[in-house]
PDB file of C-alpha atoms in Angstrom:
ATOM      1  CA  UNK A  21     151.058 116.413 110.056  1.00 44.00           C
ATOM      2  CA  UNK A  22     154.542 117.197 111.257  1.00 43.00           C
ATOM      3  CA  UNK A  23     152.749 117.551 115.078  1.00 42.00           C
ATOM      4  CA  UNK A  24     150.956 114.364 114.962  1.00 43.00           C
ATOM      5  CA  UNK A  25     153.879 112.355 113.958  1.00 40.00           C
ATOM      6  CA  UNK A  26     155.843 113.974 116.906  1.00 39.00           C
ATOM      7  CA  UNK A  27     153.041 113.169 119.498  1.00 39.00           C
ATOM      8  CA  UNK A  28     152.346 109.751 117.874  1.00 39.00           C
ATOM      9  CA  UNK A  29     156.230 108.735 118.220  1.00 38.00           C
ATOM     10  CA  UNK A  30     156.356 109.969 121.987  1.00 37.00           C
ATOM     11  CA  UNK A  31     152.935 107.430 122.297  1.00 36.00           C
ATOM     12  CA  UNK A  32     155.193 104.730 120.808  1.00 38.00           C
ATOM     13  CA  UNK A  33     158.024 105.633 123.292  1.00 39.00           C
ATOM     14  CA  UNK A  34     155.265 104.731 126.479  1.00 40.00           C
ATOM     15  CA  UNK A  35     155.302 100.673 127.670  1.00 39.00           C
ATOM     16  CA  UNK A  36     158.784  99.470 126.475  1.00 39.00           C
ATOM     17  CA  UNK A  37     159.577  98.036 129.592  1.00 46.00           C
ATOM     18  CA  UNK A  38     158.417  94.644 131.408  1.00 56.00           C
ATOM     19  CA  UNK A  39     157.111  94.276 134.674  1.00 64.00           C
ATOM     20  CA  UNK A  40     158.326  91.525 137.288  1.00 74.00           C
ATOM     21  CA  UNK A  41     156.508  89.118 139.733  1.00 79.00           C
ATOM     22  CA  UNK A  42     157.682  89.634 143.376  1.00 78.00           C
ATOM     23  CA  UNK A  43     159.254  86.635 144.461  1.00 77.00           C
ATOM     24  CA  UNK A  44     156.830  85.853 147.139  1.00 80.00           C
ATOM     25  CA  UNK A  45     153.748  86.191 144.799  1.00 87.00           C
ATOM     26  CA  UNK A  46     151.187  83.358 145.371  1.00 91.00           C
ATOM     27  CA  UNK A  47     148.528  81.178 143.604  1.00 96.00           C
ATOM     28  CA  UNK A  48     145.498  83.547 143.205  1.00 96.00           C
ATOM     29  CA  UNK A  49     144.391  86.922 140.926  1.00 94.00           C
ATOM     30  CA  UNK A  50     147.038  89.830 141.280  1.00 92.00           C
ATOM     31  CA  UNK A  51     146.929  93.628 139.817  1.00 86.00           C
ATOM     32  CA  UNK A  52     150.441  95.900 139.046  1.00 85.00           C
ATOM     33  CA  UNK A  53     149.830  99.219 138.271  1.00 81.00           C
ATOM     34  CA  UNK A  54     152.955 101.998 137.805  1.00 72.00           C
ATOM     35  CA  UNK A  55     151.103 104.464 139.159  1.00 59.00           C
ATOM     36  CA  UNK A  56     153.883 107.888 138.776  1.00 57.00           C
ATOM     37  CA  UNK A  57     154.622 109.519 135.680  1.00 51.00           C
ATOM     38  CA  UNK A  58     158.428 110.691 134.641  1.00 52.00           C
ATOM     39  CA  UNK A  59     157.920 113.495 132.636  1.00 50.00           C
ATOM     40  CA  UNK A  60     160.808 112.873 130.360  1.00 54.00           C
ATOM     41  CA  UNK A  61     160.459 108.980 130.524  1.00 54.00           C
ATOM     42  CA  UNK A  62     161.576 106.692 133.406  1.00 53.00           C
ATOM     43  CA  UNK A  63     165.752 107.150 133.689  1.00 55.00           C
ATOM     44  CA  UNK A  64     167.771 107.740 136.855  1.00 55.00           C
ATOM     45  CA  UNK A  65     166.306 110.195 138.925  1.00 54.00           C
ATOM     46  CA  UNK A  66     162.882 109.581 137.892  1.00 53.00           C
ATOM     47  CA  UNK A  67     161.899 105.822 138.319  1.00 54.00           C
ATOM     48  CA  UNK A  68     158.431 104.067 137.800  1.00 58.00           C
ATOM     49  CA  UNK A  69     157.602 101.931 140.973  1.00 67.00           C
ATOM     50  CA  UNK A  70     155.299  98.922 140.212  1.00 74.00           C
ATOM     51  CA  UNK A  71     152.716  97.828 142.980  1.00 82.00           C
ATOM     52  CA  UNK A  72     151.122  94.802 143.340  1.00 86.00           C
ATOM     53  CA  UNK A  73     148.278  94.040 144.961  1.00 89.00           C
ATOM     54  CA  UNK A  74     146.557  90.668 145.083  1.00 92.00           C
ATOM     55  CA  UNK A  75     142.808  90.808 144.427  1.00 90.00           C
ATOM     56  CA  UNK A  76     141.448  87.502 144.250  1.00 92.00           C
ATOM     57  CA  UNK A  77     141.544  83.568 145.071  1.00 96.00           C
ATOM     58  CA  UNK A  78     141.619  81.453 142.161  1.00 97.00           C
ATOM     59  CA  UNK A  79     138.264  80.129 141.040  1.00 96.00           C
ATOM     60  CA  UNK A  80     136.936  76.964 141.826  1.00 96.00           C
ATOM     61  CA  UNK A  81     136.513  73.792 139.922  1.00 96.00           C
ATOM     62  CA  UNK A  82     133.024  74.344 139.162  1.00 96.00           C
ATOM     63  CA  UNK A  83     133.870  78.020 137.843  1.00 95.00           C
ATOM     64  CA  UNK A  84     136.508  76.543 135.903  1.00 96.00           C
ATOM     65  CA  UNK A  85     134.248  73.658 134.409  1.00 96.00           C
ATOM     66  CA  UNK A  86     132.536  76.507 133.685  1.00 94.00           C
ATOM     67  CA  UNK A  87     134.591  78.933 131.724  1.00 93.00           C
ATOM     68  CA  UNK A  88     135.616  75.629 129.808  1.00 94.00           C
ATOM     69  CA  UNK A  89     132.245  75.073 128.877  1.00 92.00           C
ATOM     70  CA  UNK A  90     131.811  78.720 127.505  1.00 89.00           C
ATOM     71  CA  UNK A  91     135.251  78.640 125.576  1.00 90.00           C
ATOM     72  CA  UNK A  92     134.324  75.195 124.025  1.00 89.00           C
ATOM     73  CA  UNK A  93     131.640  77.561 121.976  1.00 84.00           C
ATOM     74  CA  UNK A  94     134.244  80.071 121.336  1.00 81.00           C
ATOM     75  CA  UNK A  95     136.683  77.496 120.228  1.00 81.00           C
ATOM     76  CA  UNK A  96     133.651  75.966 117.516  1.00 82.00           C
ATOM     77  CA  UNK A  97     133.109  79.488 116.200  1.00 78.00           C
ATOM     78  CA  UNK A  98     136.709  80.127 115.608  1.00 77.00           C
ATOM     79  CA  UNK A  99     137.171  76.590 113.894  1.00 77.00           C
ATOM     80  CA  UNK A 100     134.634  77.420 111.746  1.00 76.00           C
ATOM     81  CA  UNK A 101     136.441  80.597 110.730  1.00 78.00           C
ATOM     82  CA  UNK A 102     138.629  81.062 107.869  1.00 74.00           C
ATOM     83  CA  UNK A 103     142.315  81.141 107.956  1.00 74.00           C
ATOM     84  CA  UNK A 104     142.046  84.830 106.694  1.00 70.00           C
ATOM     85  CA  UNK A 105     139.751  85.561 109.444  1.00 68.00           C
ATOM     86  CA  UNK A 106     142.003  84.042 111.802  1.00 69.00           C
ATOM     87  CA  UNK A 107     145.020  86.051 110.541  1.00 66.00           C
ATOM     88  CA  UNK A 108     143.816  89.193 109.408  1.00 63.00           C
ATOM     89  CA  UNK A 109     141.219  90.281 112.329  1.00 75.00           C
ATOM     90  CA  UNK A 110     141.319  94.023 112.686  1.00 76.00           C
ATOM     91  CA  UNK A 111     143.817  95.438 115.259  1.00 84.00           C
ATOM     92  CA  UNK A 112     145.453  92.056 116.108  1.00 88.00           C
ATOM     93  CA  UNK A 113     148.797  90.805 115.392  1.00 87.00           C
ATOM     94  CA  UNK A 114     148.707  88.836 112.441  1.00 85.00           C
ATOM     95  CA  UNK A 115     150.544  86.058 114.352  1.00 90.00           C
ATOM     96  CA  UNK A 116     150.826  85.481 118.241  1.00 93.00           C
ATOM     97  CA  UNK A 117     154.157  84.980 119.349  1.00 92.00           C
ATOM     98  CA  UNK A 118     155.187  81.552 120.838  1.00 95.00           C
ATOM     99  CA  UNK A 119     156.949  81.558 123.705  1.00 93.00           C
ATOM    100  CA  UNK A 120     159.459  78.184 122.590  1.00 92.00           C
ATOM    101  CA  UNK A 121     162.136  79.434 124.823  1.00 89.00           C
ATOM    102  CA  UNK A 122     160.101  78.242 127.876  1.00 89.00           C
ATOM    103  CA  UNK A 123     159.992  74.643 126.738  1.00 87.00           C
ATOM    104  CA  UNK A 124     158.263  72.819 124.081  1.00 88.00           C
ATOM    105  CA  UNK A 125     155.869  70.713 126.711  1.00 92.00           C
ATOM    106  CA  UNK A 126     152.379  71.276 127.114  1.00 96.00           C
ATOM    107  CA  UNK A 127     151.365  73.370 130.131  1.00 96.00           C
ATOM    108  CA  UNK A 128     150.137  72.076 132.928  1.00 96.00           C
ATOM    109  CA  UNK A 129     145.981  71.936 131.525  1.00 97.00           C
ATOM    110  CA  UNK A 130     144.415  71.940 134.963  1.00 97.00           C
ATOM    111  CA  UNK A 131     147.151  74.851 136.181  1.00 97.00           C
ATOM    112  CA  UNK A 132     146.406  76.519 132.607  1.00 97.00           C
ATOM    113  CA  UNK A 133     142.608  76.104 132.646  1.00 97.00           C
ATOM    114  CA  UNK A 134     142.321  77.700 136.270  1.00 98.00           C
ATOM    115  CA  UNK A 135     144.491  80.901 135.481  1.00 97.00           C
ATOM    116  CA  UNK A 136     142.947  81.390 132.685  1.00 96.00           C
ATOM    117  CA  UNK A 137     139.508  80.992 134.335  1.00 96.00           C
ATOM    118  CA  UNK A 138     140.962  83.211 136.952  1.00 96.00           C
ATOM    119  CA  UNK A 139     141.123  86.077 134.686  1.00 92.00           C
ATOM    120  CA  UNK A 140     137.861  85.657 132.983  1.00 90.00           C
ATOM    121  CA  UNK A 141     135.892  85.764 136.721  1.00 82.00           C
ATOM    122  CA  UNK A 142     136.733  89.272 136.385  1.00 75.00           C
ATOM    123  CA  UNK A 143     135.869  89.735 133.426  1.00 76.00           C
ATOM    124  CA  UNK A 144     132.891  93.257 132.095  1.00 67.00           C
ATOM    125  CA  UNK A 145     133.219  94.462 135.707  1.00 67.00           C
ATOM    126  CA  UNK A 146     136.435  95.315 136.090  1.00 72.00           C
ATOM    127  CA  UNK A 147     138.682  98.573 133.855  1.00 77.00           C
ATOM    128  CA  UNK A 148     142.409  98.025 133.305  1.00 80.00           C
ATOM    129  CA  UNK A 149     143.405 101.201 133.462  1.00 79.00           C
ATOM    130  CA  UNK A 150     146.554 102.918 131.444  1.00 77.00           C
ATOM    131  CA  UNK A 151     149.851 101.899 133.439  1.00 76.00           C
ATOM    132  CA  UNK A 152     147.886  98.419 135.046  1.00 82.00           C
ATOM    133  CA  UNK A 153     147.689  94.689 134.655  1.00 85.00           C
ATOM    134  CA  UNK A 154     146.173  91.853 136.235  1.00 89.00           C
ATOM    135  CA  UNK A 155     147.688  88.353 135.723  1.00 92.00           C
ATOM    136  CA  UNK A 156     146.359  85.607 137.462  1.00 95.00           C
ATOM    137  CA  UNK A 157     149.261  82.749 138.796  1.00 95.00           C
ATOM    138  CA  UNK A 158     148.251  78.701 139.060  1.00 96.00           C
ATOM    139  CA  UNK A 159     151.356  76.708 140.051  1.00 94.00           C
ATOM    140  CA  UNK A 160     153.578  76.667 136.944  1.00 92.00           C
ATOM    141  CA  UNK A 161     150.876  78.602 134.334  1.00 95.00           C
ATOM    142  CA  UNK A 162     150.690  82.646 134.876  1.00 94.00           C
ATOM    143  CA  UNK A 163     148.239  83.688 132.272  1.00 95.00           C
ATOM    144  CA  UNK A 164     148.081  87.878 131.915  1.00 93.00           C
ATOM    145  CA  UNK A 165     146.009  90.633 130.102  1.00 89.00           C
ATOM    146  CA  UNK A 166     147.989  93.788 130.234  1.00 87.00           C
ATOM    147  CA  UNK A 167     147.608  97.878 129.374  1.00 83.00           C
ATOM    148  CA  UNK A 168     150.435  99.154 127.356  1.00 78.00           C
ATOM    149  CA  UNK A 169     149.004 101.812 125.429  1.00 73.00           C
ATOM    150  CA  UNK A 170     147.414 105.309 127.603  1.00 74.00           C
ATOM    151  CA  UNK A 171     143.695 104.652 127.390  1.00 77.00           C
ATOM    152  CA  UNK A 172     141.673 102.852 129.946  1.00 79.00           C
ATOM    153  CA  UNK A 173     139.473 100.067 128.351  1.00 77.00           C
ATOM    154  CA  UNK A 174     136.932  97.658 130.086  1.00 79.00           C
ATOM    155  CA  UNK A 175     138.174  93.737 130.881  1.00 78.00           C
ATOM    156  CA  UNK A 176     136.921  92.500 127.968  1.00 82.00           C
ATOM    157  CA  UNK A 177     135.877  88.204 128.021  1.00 86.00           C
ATOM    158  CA  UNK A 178     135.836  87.973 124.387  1.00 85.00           C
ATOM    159  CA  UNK A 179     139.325  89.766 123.928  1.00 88.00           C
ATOM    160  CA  UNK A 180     140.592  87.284 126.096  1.00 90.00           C
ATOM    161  CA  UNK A 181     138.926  84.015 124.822  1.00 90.00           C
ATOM    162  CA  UNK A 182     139.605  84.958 121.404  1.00 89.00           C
ATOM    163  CA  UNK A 183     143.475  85.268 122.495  1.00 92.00           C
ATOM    164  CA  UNK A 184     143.118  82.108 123.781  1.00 94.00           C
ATOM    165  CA  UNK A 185     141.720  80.522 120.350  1.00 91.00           C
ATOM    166  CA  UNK A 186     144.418  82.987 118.040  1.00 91.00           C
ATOM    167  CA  UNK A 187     147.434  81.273 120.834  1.00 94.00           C
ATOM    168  CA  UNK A 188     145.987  77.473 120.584  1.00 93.00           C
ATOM    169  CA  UNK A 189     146.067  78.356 116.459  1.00 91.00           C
ATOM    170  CA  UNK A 190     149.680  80.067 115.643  1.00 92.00           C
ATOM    171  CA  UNK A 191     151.608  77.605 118.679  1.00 95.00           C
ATOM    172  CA  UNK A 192     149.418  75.058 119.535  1.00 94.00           C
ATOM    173  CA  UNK A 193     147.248  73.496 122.539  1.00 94.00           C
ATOM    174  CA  UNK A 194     148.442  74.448 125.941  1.00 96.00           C
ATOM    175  CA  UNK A 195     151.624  76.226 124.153  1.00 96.00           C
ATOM    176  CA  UNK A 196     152.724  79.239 125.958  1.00 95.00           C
ATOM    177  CA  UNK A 197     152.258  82.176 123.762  1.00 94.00           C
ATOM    178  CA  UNK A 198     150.894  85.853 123.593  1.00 94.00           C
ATOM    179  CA  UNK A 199     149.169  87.895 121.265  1.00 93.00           C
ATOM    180  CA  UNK A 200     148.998  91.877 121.153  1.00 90.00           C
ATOM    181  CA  UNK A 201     146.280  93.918 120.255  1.00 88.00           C
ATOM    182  CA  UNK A 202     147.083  97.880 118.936  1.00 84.00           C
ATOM    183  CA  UNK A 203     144.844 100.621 118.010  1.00 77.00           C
ATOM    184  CA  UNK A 204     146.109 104.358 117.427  1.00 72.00           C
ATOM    185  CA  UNK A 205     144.102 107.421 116.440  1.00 69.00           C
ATOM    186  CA  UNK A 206     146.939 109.839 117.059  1.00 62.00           C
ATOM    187  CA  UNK A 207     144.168 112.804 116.153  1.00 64.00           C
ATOM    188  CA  UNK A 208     141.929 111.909 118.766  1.00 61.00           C
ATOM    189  CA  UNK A 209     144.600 110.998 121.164  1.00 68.00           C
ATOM    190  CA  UNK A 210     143.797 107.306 121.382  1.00 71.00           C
ATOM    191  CA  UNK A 211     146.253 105.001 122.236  1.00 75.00           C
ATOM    192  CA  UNK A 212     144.654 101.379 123.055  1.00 79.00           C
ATOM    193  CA  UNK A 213     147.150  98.223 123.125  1.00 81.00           C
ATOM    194  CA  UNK A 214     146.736  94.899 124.745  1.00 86.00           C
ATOM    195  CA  UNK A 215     148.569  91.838 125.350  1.00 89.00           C
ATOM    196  CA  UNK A 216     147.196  88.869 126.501  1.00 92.00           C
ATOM    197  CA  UNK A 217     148.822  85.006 127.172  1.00 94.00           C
ATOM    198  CA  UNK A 218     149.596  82.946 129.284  1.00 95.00           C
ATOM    199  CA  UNK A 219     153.400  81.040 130.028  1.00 93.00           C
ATOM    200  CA  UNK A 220     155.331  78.872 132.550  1.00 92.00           C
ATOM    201  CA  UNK A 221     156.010  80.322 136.098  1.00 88.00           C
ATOM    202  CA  UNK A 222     158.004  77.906 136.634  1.00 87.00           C
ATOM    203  CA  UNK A 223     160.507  79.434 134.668  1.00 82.00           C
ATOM    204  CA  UNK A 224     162.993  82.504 134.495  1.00 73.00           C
ATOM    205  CA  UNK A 225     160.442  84.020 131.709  1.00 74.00           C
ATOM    206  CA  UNK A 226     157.716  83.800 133.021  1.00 71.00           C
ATOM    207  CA  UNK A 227     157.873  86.038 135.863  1.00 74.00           C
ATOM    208  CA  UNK A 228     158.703  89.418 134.165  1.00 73.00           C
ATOM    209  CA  UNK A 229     156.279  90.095 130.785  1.00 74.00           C
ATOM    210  CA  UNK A 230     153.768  92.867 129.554  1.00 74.00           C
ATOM    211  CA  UNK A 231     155.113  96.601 128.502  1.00 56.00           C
ATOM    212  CA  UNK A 232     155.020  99.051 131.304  1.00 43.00           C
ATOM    213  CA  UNK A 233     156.524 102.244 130.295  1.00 33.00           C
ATOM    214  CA  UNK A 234     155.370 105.656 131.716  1.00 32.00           C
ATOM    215  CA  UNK A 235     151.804 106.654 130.605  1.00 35.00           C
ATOM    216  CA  UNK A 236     151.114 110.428 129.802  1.00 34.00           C
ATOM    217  CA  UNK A 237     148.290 111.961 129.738  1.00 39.00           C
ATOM    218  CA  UNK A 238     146.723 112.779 126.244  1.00 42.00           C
ATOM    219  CA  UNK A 239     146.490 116.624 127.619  1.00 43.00           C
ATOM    220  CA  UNK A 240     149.704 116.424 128.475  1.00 38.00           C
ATOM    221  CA  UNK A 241     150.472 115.534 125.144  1.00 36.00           C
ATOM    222  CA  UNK A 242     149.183 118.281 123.999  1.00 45.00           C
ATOM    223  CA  UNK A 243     150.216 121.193 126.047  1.00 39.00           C
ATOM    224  CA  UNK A 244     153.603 119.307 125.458  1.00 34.00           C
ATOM    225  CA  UNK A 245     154.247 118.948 122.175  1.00 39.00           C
ATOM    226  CA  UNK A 246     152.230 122.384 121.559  1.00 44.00           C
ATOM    227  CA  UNK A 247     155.134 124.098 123.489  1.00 41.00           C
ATOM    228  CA  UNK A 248     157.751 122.458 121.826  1.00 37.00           C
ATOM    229  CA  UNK A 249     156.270 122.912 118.228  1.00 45.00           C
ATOM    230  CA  UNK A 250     156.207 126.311 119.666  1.00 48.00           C
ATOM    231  CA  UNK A 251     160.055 126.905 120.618  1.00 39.00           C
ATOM    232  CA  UNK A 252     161.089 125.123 117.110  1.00 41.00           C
ATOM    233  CA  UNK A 253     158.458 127.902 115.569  1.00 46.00           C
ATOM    234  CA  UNK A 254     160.397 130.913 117.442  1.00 46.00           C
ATOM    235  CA  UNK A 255     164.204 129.360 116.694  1.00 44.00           C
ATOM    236  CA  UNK A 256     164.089 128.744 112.998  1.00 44.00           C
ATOM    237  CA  UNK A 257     162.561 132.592 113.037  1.00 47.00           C
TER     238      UNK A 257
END
């Protein structure tokens, strides 16, 4: 019990930072990955280097009319819903947090719609894997869907539509907002977290969001917190 608390608390301890936009980031689909480990956690000697690549054009109107079309069927079903289901689904937060600080104005919809879009293009073909995030940037709307738990897990449409739907809910249409997504099954070494939103680029927030931290490897984990278990065994002998 003891041992899974200890490896569970150093799985807490991984994505407590945020990551940052470069400056000179354009309109279009972008990844960031950390793609080192610090052994001990990122500090002075040992620091975590985020790369961004960009991977894609935004979509076009057509792809966006689109997407809008298939959300409009998401955003019936969730209507329909009841306000337990909308508050209580298993593994989200019960409430997405609303991003006020950026202004209490609607987003841009067009710049909103097409980064949202952006990321859903992608969407059942591509992993986000443990350290990574893509975030796609329209003018003054950067909409995201971050790892910052250790497991790899497939770009999922229907996490990210039903973000959209909790978002539009707890802070209203076109509100900037984000909501998190956790699952832990410190036996089996699973660590599976997710955030997903979109806010304003055109503001000071909205270029640096999404936990980062180092990401261990479960085995690592293990042959970690087995040694140390170990040493405390031999010193209170």
């Amino acid at each position: 019990m003891h041992f899974n608390k200890l490896v569970l608390s150093i799985i807490l301890a991984t994505g407590v930072t945020s990551f940052t936009i470069p400056e000179n980031a354009t309109n279009g689909l972008w990844s960031s990955c950390n793609p080192g480990v610090c052994p001990d956690g990122p500090n002075d000697t040992c620091k975590l280097q985020e790369v961004h690549t960009r991977i894609g054009d935004l979509p076009s109107p057509a792809e966006v009319e689109a997407f809008m079309s298939r959300l409009a069927r998401v955003k019936r079903d969730f209507a329909g819903r009841s306000s337990a289901y909308k508050r209580n689904t298993a593994n989200w937060d019960s409430k997405a947090k609303c991003h006020t600080e950026e202004g209490l104005e609607d987003l841009d919809h067009q710049s909103t719609d097409t980064a949202n879009a952006a990321l859903d293009v992608r969407s059942g073909t591509d992993w986000v894997q443990a350290g990574c995030n893509f975030y796609a940037i329209s003018d003054c709307v950067v909409a995201y869907m971050c790892n910052e738990g250790g497991d790899n897990w497939r770009y999922s449409s229907a996490d990210h539509k039903y973000a959209i739907e909790r978002i539009t809910y707890d802070c209203g249409a076109y509100k900037p907002g984000t909501i998190d997504y956790k699952h832990m099954d410190v036996a089996a070494f699973h660590d599976t977290r997710k955030s997903i939103g979109y806010e304003s680029y055109c503001t000071s927030y909205g270029h640096s969001f999404c936990g980062s931290g180092h990401i261990i490897n479960p085995t690592d984990l293990l042959i970690r917190n087995f040694n140390l278990a170990s040493r405390t065994s031999l010193a209170v002998k």
